[in-house]
Short mmCIF file of C-alpha atoms and ligand atoms in Angstrom, two decimals:
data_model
loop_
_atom_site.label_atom_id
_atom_site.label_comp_id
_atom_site.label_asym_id
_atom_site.label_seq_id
_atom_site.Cartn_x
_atom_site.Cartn_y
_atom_site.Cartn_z
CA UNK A 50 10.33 -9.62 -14.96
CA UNK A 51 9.88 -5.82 -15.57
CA UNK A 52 8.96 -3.56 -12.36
CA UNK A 53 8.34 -0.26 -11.71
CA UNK A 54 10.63 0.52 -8.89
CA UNK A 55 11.30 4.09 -7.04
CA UNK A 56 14.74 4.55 -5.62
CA UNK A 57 14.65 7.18 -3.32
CA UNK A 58 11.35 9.29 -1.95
CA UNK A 59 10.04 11.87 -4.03
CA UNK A 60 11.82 10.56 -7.20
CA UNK A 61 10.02 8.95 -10.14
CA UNK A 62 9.54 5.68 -10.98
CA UNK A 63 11.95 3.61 -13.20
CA UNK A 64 11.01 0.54 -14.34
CA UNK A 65 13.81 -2.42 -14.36
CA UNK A 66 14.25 -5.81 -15.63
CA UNK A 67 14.47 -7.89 -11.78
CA UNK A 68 14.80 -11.85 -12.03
CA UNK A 69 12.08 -13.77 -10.44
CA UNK A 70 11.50 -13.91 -7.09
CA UNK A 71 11.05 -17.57 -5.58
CA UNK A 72 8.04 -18.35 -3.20
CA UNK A 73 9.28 -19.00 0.46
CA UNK A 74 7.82 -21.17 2.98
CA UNK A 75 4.07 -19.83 3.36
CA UNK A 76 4.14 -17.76 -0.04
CA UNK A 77 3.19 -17.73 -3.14
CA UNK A 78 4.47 -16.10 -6.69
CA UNK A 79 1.79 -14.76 -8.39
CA UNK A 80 2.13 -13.72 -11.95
CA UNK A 81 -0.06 -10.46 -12.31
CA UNK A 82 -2.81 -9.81 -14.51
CA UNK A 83 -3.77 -6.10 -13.91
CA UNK A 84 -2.62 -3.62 -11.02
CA UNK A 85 -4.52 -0.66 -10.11
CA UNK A 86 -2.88 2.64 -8.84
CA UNK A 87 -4.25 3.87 -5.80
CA UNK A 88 -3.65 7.46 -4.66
CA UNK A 89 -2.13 5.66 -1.44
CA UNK A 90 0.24 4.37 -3.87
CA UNK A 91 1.71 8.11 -5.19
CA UNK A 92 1.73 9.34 -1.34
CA UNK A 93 4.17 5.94 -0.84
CA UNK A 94 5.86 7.12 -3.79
CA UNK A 95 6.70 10.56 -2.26
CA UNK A 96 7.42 9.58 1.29
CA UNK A 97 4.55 11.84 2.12
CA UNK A 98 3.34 9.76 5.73
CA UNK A 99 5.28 9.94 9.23
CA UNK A 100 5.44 5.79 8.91
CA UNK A 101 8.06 5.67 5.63
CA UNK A 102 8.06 2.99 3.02
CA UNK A 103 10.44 0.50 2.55
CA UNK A 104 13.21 1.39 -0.05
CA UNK A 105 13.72 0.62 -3.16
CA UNK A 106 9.98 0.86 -3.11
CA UNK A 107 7.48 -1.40 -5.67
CA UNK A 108 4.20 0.07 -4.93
CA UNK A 109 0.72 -1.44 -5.63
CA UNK A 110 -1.92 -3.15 -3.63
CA UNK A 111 -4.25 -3.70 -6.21
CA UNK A 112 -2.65 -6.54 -7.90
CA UNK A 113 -4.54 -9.26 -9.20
CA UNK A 114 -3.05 -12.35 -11.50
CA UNK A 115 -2.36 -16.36 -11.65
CA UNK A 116 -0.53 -18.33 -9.13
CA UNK A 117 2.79 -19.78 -11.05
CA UNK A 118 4.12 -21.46 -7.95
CA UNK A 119 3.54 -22.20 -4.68
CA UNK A 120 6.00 -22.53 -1.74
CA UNK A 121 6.74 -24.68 1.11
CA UNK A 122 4.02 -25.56 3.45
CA UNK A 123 1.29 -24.04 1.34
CA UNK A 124 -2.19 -26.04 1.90
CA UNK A 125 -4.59 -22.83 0.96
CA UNK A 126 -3.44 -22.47 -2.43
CA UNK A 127 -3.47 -23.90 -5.73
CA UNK A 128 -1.37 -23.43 -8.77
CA UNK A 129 -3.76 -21.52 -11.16
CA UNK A 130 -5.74 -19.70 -9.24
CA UNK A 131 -6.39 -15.92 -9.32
CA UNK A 132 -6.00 -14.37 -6.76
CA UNK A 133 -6.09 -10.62 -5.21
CA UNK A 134 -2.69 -8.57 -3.08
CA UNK A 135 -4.60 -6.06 -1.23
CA UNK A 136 -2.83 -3.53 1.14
CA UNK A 137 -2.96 -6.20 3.88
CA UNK A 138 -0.11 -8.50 2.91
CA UNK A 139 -0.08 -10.18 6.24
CA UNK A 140 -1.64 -10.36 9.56
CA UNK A 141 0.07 -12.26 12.45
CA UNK A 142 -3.43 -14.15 12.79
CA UNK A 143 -3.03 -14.20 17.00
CA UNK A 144 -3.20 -10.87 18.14
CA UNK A 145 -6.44 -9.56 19.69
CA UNK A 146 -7.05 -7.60 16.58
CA UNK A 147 -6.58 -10.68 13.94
CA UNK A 148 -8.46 -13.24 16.46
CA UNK A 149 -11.45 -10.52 16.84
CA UNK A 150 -11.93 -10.36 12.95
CA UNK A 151 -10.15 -7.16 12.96
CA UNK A 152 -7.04 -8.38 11.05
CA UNK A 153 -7.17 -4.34 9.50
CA UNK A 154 -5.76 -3.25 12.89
CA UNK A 155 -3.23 -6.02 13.62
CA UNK A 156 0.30 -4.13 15.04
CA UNK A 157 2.30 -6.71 13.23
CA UNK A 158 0.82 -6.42 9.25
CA UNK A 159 2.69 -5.86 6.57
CA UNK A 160 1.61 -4.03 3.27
CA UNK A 161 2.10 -4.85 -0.21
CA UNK A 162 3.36 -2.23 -2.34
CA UNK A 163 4.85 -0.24 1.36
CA UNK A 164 6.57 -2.38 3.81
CA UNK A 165 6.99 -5.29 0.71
CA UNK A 166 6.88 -5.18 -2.90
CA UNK A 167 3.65 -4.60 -4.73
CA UNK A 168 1.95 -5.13 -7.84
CA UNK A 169 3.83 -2.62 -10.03
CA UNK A 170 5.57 -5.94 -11.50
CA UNK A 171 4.91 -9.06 -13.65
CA UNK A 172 5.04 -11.07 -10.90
CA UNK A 173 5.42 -10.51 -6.62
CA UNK A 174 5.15 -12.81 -3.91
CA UNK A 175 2.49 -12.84 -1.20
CA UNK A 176 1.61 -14.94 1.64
CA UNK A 177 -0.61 -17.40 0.38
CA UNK A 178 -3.26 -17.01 3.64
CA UNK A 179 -3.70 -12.91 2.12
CA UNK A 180 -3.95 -13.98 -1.70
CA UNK A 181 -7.46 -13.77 -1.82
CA UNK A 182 -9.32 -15.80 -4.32
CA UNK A 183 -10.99 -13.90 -7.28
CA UNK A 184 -14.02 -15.48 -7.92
CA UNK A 185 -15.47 -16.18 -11.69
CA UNK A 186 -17.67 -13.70 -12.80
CA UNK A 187 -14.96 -11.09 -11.80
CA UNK A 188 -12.53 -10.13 -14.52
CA UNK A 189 -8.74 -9.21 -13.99
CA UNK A 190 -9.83 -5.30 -14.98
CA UNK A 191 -12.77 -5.50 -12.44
CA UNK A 192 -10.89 -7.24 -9.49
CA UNK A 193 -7.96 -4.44 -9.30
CA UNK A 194 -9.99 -1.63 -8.03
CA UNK A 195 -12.10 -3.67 -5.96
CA UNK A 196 -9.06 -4.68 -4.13
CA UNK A 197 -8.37 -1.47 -2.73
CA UNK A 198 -11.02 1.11 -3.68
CA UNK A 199 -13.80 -1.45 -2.96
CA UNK A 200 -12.98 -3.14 0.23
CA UNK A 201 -12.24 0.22 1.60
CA UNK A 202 -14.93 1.68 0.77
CA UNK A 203 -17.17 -0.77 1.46
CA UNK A 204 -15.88 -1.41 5.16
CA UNK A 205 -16.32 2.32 5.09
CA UNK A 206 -19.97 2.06 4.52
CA UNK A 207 -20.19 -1.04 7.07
CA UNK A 208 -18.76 1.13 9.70
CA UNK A 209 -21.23 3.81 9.20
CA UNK A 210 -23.85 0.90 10.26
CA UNK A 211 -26.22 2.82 7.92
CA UNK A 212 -29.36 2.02 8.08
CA UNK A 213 -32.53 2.38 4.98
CA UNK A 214 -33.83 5.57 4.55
CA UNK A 215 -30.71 7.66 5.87
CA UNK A 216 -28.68 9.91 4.03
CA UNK A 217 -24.98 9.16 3.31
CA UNK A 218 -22.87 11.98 1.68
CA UNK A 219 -19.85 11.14 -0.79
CA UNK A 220 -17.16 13.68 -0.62
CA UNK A 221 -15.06 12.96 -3.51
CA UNK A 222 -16.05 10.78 -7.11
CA UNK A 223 -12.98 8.67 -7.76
CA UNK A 224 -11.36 5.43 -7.69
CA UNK A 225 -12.81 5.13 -4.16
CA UNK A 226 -15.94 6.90 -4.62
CA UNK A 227 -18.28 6.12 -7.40
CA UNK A 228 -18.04 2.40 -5.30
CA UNK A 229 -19.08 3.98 -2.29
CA UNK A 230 -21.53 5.59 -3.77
CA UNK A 231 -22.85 2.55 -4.69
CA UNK A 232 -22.20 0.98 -1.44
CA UNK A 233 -24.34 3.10 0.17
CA UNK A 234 -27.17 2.54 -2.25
CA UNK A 235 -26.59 -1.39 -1.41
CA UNK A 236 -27.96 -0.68 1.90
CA UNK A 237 -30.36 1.29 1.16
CA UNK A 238 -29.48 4.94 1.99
CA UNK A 239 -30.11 7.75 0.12
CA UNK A 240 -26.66 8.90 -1.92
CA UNK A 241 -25.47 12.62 -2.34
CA UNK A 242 -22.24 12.86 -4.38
CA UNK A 243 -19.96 15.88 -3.63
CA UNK A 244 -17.10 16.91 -6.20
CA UNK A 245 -15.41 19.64 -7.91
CA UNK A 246 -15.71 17.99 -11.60
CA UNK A 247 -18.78 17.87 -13.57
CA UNK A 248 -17.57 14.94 -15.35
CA UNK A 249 -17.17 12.74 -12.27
CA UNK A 250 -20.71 13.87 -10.67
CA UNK A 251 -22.25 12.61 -14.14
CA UNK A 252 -20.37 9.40 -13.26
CA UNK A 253 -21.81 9.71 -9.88
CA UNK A 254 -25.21 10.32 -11.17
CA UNK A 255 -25.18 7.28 -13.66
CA UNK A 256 -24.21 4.92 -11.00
CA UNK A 257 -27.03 5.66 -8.59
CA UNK A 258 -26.28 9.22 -6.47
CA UNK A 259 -30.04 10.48 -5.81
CA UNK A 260 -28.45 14.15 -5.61
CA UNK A 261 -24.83 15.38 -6.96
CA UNK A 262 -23.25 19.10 -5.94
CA UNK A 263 -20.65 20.70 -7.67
CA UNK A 264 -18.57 22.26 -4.52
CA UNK A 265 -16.99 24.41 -6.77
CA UNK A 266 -19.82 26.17 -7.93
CA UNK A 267 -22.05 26.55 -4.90
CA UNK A 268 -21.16 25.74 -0.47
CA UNK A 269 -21.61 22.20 -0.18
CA UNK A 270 -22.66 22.42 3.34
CA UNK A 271 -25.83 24.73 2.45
CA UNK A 272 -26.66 22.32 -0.05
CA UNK A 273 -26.65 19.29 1.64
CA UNK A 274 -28.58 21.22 4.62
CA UNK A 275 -31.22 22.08 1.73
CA UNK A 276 -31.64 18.27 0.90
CA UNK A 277 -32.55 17.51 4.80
CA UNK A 278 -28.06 16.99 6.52
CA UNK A 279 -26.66 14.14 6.02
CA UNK A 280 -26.54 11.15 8.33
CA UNK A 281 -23.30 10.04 7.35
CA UNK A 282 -20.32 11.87 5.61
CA UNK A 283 -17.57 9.45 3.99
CA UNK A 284 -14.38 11.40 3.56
CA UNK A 285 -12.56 10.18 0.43
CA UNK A 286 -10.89 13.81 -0.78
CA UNK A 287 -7.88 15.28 0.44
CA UNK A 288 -8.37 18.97 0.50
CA UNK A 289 -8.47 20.13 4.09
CA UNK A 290 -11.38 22.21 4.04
CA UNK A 291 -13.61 18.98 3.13
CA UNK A 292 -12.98 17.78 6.71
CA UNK A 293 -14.84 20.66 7.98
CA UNK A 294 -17.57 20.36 5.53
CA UNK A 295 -18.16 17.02 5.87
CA UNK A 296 -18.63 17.60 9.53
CA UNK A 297 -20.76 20.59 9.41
CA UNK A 298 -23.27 18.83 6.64
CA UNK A 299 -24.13 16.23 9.40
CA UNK A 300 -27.45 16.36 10.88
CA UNK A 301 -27.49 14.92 15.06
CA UNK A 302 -26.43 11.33 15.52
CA UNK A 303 -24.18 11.74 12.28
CA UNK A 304 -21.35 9.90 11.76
CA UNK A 305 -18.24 11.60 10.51
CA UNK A 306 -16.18 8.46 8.39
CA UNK A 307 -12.58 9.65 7.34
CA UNK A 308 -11.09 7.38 5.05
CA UNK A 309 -8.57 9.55 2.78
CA UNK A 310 -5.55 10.77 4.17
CA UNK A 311 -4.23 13.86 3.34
CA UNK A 312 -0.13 14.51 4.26
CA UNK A 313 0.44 16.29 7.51
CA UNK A 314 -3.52 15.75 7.83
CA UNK A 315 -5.00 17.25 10.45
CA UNK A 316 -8.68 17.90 11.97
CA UNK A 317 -10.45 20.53 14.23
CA UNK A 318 -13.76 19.71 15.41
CA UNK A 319 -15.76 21.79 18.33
CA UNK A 320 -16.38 19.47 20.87
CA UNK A 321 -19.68 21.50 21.80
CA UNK A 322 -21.52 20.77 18.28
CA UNK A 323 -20.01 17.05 18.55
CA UNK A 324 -21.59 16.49 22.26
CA UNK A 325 -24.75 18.18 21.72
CA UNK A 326 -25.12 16.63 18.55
CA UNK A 327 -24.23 12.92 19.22
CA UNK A 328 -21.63 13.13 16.59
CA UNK A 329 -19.19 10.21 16.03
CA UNK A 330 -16.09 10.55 14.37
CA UNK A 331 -14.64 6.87 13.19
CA UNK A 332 -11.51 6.34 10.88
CA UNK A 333 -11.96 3.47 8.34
CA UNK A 334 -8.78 1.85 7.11
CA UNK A 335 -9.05 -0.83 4.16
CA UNK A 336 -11.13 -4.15 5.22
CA UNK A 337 -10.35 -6.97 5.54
CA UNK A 338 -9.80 -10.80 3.40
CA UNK A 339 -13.78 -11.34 4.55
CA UNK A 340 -15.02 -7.85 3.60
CA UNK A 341 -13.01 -8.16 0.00
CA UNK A 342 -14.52 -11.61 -0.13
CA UNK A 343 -18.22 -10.13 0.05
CA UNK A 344 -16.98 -7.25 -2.43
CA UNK A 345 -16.11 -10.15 -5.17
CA UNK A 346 -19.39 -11.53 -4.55
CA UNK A 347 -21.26 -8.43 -4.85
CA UNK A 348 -19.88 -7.89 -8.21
CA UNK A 349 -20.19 -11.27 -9.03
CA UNK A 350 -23.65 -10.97 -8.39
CA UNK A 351 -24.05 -7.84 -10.74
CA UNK A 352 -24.62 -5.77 -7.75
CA UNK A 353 -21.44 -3.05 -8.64
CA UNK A 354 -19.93 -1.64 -11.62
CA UNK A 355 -16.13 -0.93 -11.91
CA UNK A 356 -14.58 2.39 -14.08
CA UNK A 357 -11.34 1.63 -15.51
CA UNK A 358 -8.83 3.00 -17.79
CA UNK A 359 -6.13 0.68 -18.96
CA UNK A 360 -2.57 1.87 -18.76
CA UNK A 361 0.91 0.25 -19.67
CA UNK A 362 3.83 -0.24 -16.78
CA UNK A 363 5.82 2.20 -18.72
CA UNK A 364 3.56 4.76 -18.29
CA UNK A 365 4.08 4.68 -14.39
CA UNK A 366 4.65 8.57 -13.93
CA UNK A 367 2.37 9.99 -16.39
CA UNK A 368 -0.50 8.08 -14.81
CA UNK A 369 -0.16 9.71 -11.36
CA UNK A 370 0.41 12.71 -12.92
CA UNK A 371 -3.11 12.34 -14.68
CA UNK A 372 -4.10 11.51 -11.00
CA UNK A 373 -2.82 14.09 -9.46
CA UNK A 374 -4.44 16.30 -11.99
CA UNK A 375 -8.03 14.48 -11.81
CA UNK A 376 -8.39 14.20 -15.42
CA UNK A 377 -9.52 10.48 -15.02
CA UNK A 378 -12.51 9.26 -14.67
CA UNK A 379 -12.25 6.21 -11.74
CA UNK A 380 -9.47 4.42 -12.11
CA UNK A 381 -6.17 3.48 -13.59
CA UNK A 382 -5.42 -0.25 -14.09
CA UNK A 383 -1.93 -1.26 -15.26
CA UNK A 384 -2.01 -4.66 -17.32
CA UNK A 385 0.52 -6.83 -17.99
CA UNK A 386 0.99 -8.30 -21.57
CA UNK A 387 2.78 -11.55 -19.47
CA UNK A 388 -0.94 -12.13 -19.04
CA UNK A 389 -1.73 -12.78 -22.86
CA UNK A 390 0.64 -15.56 -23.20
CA UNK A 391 -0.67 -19.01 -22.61
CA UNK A 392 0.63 -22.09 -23.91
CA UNK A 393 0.26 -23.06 -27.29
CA UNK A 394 0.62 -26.54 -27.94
CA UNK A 395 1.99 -27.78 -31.60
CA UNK A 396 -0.92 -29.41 -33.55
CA UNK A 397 1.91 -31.63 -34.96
CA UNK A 398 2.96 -32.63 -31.93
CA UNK A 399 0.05 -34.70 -30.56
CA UNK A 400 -0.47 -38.32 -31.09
CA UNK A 401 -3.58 -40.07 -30.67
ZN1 ZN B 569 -5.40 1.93 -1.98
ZN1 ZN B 570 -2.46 -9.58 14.54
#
């Protein structure tokens, strides 16, 4: 199988002919479909967090494909079935976390495309119990995205606890958030969209934001304070200075949600405006297999709508660097040609 594999921190990705990994007890080999890359993925890639990634590193936690085989002792999972690797590869399921249906936060997870390999490959294992199904109704292309940009944006949202008729501002159109702006629409708040692209706020604009700003053309702060605060600001871009805006654009009782996270990230607040103003200040990380669930079956139901560009494996470092430069629209999918190839039984061969 062919994977994208980086050697040593900071260094580009190479990608290598592996042989196939066999499911162990509790897992399952998956052969991949699509693979989205995550901007999580190119800080893994560069060893940019304190907690370091397992080396030789396969990143990717937006992998979605077939199961090929199954190991010992799995019940949950058929042959067959597609399935989604999400960043949370495994949970120890007992922990007051994972028992409180806060599997997110469990001190024992692992993480696909980090602490195991990812989805930058034909094929990976998972543990069967965190392969979650991909209902129909949700294509291959669709499901990668959702499986990190969606469940992580939409726990984002849930954590807000917005409620109808508030104000939610989106700092940062990408992969994550044209589907938070939409998100927030699903429950009913009013959406302002906050980039530095034009191209991206059109996105935003298309896809339900009542009100876009450019930041780079006027203070994003007065703005948002001209269109009434904002109730809650979802952090999705890395720039430092967004931190601060995103907390001064909140009217009283806002909630600050930081979701992106920046290397060497840091964040000042006055604790006088944040008392006197009722401010909450709540980190977000990823969801978990229920919230992904109830992203499937949102766009199942026609309630989201995905932005992809499809890329090849081989074309591993050119796509973060179109990332890291922001000239694409949502998101990047890798997809797999082993996907094309089904069976093809010989007409002469079958008797009747
Ligand atoms: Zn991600
Ligand atoms: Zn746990």
């Amino acid at each position: 199988m062919r994977t994208a594999v980086v050697s040593n921190s900071g260094e580009s990705a190479h990608v290598d002919e592996r042989p196939l990994p066999e499911p162990g007890p509790g897992q399952v080999l998956i052969r991949l479909e699509t693979c989205g890359l995550c901007h999580t993925d190119i800080h893994a890639m560069r060893g940019d967090w304190p907690v370091k990634p397992a080396l030789p590193l396969v990143p990717g936690h937006e992998g979605v494909g077939i199961i090929e085989a199954i190991g010992p002792g799995v019940a949950n999972r058929t042959v067959g079935q597609r399935v989604a690797m999400p960043w949370l590869g495994h949970a120890c399921g007992e922990c007051r976390y994972c028992v409180s249906g806060r599997e997110n936060l469990c001190e024992q997870q692992y993480n696909n495309g980090y602490t195991v390999d990812g989805g930058f490959s034909e094929y990976m294992l998972s543990d069967s119990r965190f392969a979650t199904l991909v209902p129909d109704g949700v294509t291959a292309l669709d499901a990668a995205p959702l499986t990190c940009a969606g469940v992580t944006t939409y726990a984002a949202i849930k954590n807000a606890h917005v409620t109808p008729g508030e104000t939610v501002a989106v700092f940062g159109i990408g992969g994550l958030g044209h589907l938070a702006v939409q998100y927030a629409r699903l429950v009913g708040a009013k959406v302002i969209a906050i980039d530095v692209t034009t191209e991206k706020l059109e996105l935003a604009t298309e896809l339900g934001a009542d009100h876009v700003i450019n930041a780079a053309e006027v203070d994003p702060v007065d703005a948002i304070h001209d269109l009434g605060g904002a109730d809650v600001a979802v952090v999705l871009a890395v720039a430092p200075a967004v931190f601060t805006q995103a907390f001064t654009a909140l009217n009283r009782g806002g909630r600050l949600i930081l979701v992106s996270l920046p290397a060497g990230g840091e964040l000042t607040i006055p604790v006088f405006d944040t008392v006197l103003k009722g401010i909450s200040v709540i980190g977000s990380i990823v969801g978990t297999r229920q919230d992904l669930a109830e992203v499937f079956a949102l766009h199942a139901a026609g309630r989201t709508r995905v932005v992809t560009e499809t890329r090849e494996l081989d074309q591993v470092n050119s796509s973060v660097d179109e990332v890291l430069a922001g000239t694409v629209p949502a998101r990047l999918v890798f997809e797999y040609q082993t996907a094309d190839v089904v069976p093809v039984r010989d007409p002469s061969s079958v008797s009747l």
